[in-house]
mmCIF file of C-alpha atoms in Angstrom:
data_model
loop_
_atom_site.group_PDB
_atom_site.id
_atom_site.type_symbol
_atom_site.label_atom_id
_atom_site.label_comp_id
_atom_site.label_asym_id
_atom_site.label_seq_id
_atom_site.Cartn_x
_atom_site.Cartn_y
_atom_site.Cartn_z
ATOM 1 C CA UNK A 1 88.229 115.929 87.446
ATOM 2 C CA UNK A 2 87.305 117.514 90.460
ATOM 3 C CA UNK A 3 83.905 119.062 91.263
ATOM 4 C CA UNK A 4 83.848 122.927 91.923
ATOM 5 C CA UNK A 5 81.879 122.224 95.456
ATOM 6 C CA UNK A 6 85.288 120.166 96.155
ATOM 7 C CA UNK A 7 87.168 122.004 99.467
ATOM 8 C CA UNK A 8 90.963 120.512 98.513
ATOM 9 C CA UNK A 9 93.363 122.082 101.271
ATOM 10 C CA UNK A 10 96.509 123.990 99.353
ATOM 11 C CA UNK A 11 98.790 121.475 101.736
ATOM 12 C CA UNK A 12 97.358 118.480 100.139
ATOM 13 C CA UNK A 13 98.287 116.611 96.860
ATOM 14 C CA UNK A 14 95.477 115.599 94.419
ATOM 15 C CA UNK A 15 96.671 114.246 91.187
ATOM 16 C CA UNK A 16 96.011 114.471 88.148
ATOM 17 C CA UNK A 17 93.635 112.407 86.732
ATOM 18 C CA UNK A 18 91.392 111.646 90.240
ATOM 19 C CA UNK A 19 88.113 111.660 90.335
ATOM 20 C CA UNK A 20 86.482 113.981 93.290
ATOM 21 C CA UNK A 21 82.896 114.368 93.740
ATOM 22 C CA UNK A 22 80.670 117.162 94.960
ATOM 23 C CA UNK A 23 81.129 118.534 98.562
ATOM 24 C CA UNK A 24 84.489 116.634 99.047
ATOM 25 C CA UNK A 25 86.462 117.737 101.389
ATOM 26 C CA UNK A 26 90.246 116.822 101.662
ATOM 27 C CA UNK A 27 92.404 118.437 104.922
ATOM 28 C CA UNK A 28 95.619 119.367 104.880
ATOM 29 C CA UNK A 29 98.657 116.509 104.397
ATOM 30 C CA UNK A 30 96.931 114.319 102.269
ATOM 31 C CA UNK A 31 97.604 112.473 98.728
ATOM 32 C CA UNK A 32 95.227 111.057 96.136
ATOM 33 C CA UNK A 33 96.571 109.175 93.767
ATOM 34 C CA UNK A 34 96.023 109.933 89.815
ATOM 35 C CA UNK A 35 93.384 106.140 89.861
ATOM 36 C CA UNK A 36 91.420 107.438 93.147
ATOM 37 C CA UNK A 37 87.442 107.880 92.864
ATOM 38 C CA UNK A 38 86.187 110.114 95.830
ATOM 39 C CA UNK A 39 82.582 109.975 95.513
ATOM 40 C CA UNK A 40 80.147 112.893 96.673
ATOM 41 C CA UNK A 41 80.570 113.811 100.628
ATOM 42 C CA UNK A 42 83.990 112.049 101.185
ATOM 43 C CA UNK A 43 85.813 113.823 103.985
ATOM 44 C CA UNK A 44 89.567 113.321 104.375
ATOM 45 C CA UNK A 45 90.297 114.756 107.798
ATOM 46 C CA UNK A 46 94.271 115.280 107.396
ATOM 47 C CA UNK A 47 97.151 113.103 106.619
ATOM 48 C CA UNK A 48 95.332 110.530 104.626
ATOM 49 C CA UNK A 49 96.938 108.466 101.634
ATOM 50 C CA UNK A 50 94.447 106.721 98.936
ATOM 51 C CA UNK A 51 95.906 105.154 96.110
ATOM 52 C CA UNK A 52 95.822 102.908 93.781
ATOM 53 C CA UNK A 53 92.840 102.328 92.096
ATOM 54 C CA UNK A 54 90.356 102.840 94.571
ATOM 55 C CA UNK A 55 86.627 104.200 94.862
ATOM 56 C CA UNK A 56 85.951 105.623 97.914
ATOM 57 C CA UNK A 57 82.250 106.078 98.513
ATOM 58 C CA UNK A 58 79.262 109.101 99.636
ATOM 59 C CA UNK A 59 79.770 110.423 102.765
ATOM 60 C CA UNK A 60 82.689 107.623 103.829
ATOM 61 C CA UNK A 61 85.166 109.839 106.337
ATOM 62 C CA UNK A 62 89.041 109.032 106.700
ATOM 63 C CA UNK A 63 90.817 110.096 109.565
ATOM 64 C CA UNK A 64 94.775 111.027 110.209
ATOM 65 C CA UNK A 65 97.483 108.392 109.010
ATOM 66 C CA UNK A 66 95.160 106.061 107.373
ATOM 67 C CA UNK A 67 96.582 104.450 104.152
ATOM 68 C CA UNK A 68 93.652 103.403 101.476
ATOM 69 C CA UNK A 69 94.380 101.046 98.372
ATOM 70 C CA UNK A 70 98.269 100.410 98.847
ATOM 71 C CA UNK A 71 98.982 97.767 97.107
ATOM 72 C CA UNK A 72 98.376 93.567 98.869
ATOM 73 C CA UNK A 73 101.205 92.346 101.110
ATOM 74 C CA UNK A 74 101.037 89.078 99.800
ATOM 75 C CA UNK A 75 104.420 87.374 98.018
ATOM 76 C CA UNK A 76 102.431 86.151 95.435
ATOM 77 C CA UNK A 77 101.523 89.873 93.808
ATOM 78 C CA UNK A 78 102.460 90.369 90.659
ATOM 79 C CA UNK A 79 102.573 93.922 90.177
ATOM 80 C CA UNK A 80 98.800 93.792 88.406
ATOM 81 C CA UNK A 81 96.724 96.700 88.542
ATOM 82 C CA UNK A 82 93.896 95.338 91.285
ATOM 83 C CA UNK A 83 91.130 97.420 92.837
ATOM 84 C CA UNK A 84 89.891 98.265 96.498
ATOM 85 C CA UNK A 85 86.120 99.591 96.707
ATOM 86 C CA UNK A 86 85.071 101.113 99.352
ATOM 87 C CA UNK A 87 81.207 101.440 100.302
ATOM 88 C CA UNK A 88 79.581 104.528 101.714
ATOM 89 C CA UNK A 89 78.704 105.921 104.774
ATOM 90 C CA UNK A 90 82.013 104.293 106.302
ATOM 91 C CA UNK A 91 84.014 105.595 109.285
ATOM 92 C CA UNK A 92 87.732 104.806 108.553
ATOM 93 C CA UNK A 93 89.622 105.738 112.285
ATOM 94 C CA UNK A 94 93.516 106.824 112.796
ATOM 95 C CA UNK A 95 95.881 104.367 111.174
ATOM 96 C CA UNK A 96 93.796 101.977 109.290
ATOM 97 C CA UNK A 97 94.842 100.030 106.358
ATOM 98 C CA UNK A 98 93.137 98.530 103.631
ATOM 99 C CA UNK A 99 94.884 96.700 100.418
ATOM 100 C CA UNK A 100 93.934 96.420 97.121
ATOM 101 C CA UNK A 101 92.721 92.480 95.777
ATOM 102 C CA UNK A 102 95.712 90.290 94.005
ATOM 103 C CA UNK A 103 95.169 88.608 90.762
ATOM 104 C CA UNK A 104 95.031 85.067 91.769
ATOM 105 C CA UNK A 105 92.207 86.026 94.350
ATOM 106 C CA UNK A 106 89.878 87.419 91.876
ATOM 107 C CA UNK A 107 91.535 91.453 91.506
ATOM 108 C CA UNK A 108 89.207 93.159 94.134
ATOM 109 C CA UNK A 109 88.588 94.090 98.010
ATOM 110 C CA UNK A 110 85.055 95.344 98.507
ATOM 111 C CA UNK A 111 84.262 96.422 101.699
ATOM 112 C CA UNK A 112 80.616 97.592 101.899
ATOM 113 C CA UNK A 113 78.430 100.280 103.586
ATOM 114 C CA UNK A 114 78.093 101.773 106.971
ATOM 115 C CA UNK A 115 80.917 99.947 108.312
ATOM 116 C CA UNK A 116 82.975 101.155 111.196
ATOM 117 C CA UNK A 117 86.704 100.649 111.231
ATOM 118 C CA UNK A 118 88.404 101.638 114.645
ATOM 119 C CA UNK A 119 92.078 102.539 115.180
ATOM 120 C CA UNK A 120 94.933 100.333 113.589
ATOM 121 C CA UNK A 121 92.547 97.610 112.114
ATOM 122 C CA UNK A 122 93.882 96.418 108.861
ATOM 123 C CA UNK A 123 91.526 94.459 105.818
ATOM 124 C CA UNK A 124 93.965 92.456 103.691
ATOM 125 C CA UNK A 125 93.799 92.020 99.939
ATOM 126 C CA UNK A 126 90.880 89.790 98.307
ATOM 127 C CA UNK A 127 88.921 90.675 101.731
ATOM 128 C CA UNK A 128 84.886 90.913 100.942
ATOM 129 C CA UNK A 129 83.191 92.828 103.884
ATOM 130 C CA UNK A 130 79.643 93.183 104.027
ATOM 131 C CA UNK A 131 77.115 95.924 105.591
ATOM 132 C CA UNK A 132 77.640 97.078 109.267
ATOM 133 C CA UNK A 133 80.240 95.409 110.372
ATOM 134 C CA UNK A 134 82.675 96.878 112.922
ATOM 135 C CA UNK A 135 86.853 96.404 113.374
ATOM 136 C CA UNK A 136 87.452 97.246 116.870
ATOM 137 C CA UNK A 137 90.887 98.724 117.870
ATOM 138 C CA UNK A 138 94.174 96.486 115.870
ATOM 139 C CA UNK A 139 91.574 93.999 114.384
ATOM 140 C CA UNK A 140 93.491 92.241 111.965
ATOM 141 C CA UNK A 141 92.090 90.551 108.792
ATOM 142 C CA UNK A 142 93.985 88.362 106.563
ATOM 143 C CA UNK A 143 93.503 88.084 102.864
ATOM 144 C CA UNK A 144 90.393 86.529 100.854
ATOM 145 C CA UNK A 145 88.135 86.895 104.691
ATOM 146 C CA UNK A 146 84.828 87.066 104.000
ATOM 147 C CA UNK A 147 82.534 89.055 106.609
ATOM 148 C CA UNK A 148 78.510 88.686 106.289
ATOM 149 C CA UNK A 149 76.593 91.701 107.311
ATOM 150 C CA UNK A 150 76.468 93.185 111.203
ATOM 151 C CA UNK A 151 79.048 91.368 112.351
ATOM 152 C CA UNK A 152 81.116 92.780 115.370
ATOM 153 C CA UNK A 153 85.200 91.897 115.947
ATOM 154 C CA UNK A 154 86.312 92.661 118.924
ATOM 155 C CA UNK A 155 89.778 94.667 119.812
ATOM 156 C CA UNK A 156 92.702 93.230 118.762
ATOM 157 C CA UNK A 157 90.762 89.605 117.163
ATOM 158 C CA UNK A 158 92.778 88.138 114.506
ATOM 159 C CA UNK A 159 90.748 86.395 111.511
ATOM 160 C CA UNK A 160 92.979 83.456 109.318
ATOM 161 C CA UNK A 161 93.182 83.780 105.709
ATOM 162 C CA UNK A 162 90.322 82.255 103.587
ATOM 163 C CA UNK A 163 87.488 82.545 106.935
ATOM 164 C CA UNK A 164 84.276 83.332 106.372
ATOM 165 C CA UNK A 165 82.039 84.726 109.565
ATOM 166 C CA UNK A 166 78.232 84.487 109.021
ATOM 167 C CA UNK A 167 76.060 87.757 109.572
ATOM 168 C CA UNK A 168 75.797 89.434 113.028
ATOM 169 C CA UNK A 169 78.553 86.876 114.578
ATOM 170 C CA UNK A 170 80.078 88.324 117.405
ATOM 171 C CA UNK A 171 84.163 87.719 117.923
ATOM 172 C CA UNK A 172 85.230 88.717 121.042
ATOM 173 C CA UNK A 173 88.479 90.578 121.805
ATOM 174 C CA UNK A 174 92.183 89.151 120.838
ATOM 175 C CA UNK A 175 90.367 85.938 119.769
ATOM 176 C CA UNK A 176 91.639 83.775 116.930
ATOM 177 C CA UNK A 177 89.812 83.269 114.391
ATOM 178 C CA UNK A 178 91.187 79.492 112.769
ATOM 179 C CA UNK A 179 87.622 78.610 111.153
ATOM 180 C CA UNK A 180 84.527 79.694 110.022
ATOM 181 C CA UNK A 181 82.328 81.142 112.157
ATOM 182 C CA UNK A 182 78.354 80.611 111.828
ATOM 183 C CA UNK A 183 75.770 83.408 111.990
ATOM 184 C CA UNK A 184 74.627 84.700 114.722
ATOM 185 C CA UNK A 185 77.612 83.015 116.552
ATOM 186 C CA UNK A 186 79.456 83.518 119.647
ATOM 187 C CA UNK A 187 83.245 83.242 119.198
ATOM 188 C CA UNK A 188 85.980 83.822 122.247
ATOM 189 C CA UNK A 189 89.563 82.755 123.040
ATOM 190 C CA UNK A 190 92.855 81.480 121.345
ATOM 191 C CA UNK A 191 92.750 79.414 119.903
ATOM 192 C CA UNK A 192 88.713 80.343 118.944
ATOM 193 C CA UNK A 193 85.938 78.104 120.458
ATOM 194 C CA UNK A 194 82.608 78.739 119.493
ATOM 195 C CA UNK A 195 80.815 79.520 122.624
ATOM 196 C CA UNK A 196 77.170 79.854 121.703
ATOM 197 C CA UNK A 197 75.100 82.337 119.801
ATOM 198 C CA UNK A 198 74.899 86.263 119.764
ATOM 199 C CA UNK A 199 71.709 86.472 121.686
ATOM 200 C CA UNK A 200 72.247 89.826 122.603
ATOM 201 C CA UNK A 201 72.857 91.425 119.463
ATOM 202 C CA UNK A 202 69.984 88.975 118.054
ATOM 203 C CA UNK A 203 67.707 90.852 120.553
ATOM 204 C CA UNK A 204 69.128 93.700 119.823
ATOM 205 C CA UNK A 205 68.152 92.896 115.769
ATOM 206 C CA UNK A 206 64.555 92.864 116.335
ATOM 207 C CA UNK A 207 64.836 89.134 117.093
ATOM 208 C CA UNK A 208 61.437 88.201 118.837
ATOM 209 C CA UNK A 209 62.015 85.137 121.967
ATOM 210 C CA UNK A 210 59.966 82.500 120.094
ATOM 211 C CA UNK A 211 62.919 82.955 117.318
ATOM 212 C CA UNK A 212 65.716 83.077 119.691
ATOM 213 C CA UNK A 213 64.995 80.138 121.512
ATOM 214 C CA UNK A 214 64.286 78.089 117.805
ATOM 215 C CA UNK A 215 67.889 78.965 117.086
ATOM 216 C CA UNK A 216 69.260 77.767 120.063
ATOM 217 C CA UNK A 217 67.481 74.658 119.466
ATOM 218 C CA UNK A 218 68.806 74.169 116.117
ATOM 219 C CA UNK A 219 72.373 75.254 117.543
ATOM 220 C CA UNK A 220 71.765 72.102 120.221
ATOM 221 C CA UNK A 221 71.044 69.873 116.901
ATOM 222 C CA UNK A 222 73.429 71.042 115.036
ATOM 223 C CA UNK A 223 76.531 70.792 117.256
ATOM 224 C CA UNK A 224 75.507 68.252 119.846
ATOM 225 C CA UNK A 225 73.708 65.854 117.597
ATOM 226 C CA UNK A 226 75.521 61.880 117.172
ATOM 227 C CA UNK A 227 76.285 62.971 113.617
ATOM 228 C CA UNK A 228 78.616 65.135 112.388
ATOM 229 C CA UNK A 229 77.755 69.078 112.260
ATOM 230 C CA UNK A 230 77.116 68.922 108.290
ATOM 231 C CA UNK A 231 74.783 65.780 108.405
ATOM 232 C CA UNK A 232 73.502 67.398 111.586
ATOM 233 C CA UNK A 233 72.491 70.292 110.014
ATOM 234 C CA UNK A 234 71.235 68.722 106.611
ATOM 235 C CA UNK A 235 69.153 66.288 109.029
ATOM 236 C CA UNK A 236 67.263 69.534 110.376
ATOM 237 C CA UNK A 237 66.820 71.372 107.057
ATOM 238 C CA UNK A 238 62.950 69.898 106.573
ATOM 239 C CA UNK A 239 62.171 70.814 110.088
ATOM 240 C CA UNK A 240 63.523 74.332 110.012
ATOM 241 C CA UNK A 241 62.079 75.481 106.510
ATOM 242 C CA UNK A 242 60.259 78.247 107.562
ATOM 243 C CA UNK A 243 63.243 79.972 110.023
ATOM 244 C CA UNK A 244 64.741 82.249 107.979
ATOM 245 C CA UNK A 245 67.328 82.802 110.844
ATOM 246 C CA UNK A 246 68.325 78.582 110.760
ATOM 247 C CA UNK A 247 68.222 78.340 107.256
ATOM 248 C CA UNK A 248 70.975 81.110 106.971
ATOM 249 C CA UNK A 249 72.920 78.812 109.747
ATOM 250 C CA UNK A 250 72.256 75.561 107.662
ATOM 251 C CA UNK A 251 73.077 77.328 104.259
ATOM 252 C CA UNK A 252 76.400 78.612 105.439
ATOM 253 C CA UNK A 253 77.343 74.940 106.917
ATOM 254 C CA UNK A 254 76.707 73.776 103.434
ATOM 255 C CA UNK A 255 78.561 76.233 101.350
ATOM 256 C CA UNK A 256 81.900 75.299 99.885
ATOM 257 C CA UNK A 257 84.470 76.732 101.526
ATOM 258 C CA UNK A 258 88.250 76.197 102.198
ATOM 259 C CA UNK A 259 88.179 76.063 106.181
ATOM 260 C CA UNK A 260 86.617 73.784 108.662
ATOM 261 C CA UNK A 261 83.499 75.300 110.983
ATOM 262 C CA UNK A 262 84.639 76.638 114.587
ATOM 263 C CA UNK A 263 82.920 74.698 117.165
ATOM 264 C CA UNK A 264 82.377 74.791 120.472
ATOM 265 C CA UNK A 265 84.714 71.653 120.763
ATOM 266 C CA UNK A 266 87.061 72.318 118.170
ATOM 267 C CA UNK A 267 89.856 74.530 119.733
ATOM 268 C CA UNK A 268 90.008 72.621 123.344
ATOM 269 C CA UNK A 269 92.942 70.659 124.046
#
């Protein structure tokens, strides 16, 4: 179905059976594929592939040579039908992939709103990306990453499989990402040491001082306490109650997950 306010250049392929939404506009070179969703105010600019089954949300816009919702490059696909979902308001740049989820990981990559995705980044199957978050230049992300809100990657970073980074982290360029990364932290280098907080982009967030510098306090706790950083940061929980900021740090420290916490020991030889 495609909506009569639809612009679909005579060069381009839409198949049958895709879904495109009012005031779509699709340049010249491009293919949609017979599963695609293009929700209301999509722009492809020109040589764009989406396929699979993939929903592309309002007002997202795809630049040249970008390939949407191939399928995961992971050995262990089976061939399933799986699903990428793309938020709206994103800015997809030249040459950026994105790979639809694998069974064993749960069938989906969500990416969410407002998200920025520079040239050549790539967001592997089973990936779950928050709110705006940017992929600088050849950002790499491998499969089942999960990225909190307002988090910024720096050109060329690298993020291991199964990583979470906590909201408005800050990973600088060609770092390696090994382990999760707290909020509102700092991560540089390769292999990735965790350097200190975002306070910049905190301030930047609306952050007031008297916050900031409770943070940093709780970072000193947390991470140069005797104990180790979990019974550090359970040891602190009482005192910080009322931080919403810390108890974000403290909850992600206590949430499952399959990789160890970066540090700003762990990494040093």
């Amino acid at each position: 179905m495609i909506a009569a306010s639809a612009k679909i250049h005579p060069l381009s392929v839409v198949e049958d059976g895709a879904v495109i939404g009012e005031n779509v506009v699709v340049g010249p070179f491009c293919h949609v594929g017979p599963k695609v969703v293009l929700k209301d105010g999509v722009e492809l600019l020109t040589h764009v592939v989406v396929t699979g089954r993939t929903v592309i949300g309002s007002g997202t816009r795809i630049f040249p040579n970008a390939v949407i919702g191939g399928d995961p490059q992971s050995v262990h696909h089976d061939g399933a039908e799986t699903t990428l979902d793309v938020g709206d308001l994103c800015v997809i740049r030249e040459g950026v992939t994105m790979n639809a989820g694998t069974t064993e990981g749960g069938g989906r990559t969500i990416v969410g709103n407002n998200n920025l995705f520079l040239a050549n980044s790539h967001v592997a199957h089973d990936c779950i990306l928050g709110d705006h978050i940017i992929l600088s230049n050849n950002v790499m992300l491998a499969g089942h990453v999960k990225i909190e809100d307002r988090v910024i990657l720096g050109g060329g970073s690298a993020v291991h499989q199964f990583t979470r980074i906590g909201r408005q982290a800050f990973i600088g360029g060609l770092s390696a990402v090994s382990y999760d990364v707290i909020p509102y932290g700092m991560l540089n280098g390769n292999p990735g040491i965790l350097g200190g907080l975002n306070v910049v982009g905190m301030s930047r967030a609306g952050m007031d001082k008297a916050t900031i510098h409770q943070v940093r306090r709780a970072f000193k706790q947390i991470f140069e306490g005797e104990g180790s950083i979990r019974v550090n940061a359970a040891a602190i929980r009482e005192e910080y109650a009322e931080s919403a900021p810390v108890m974000q740090i403290l909850d992600f420290i206590a949430a499952e997950s399959d990789r160890a916490l970066s540090s700003p020991n762990r990494g040093k030889g």
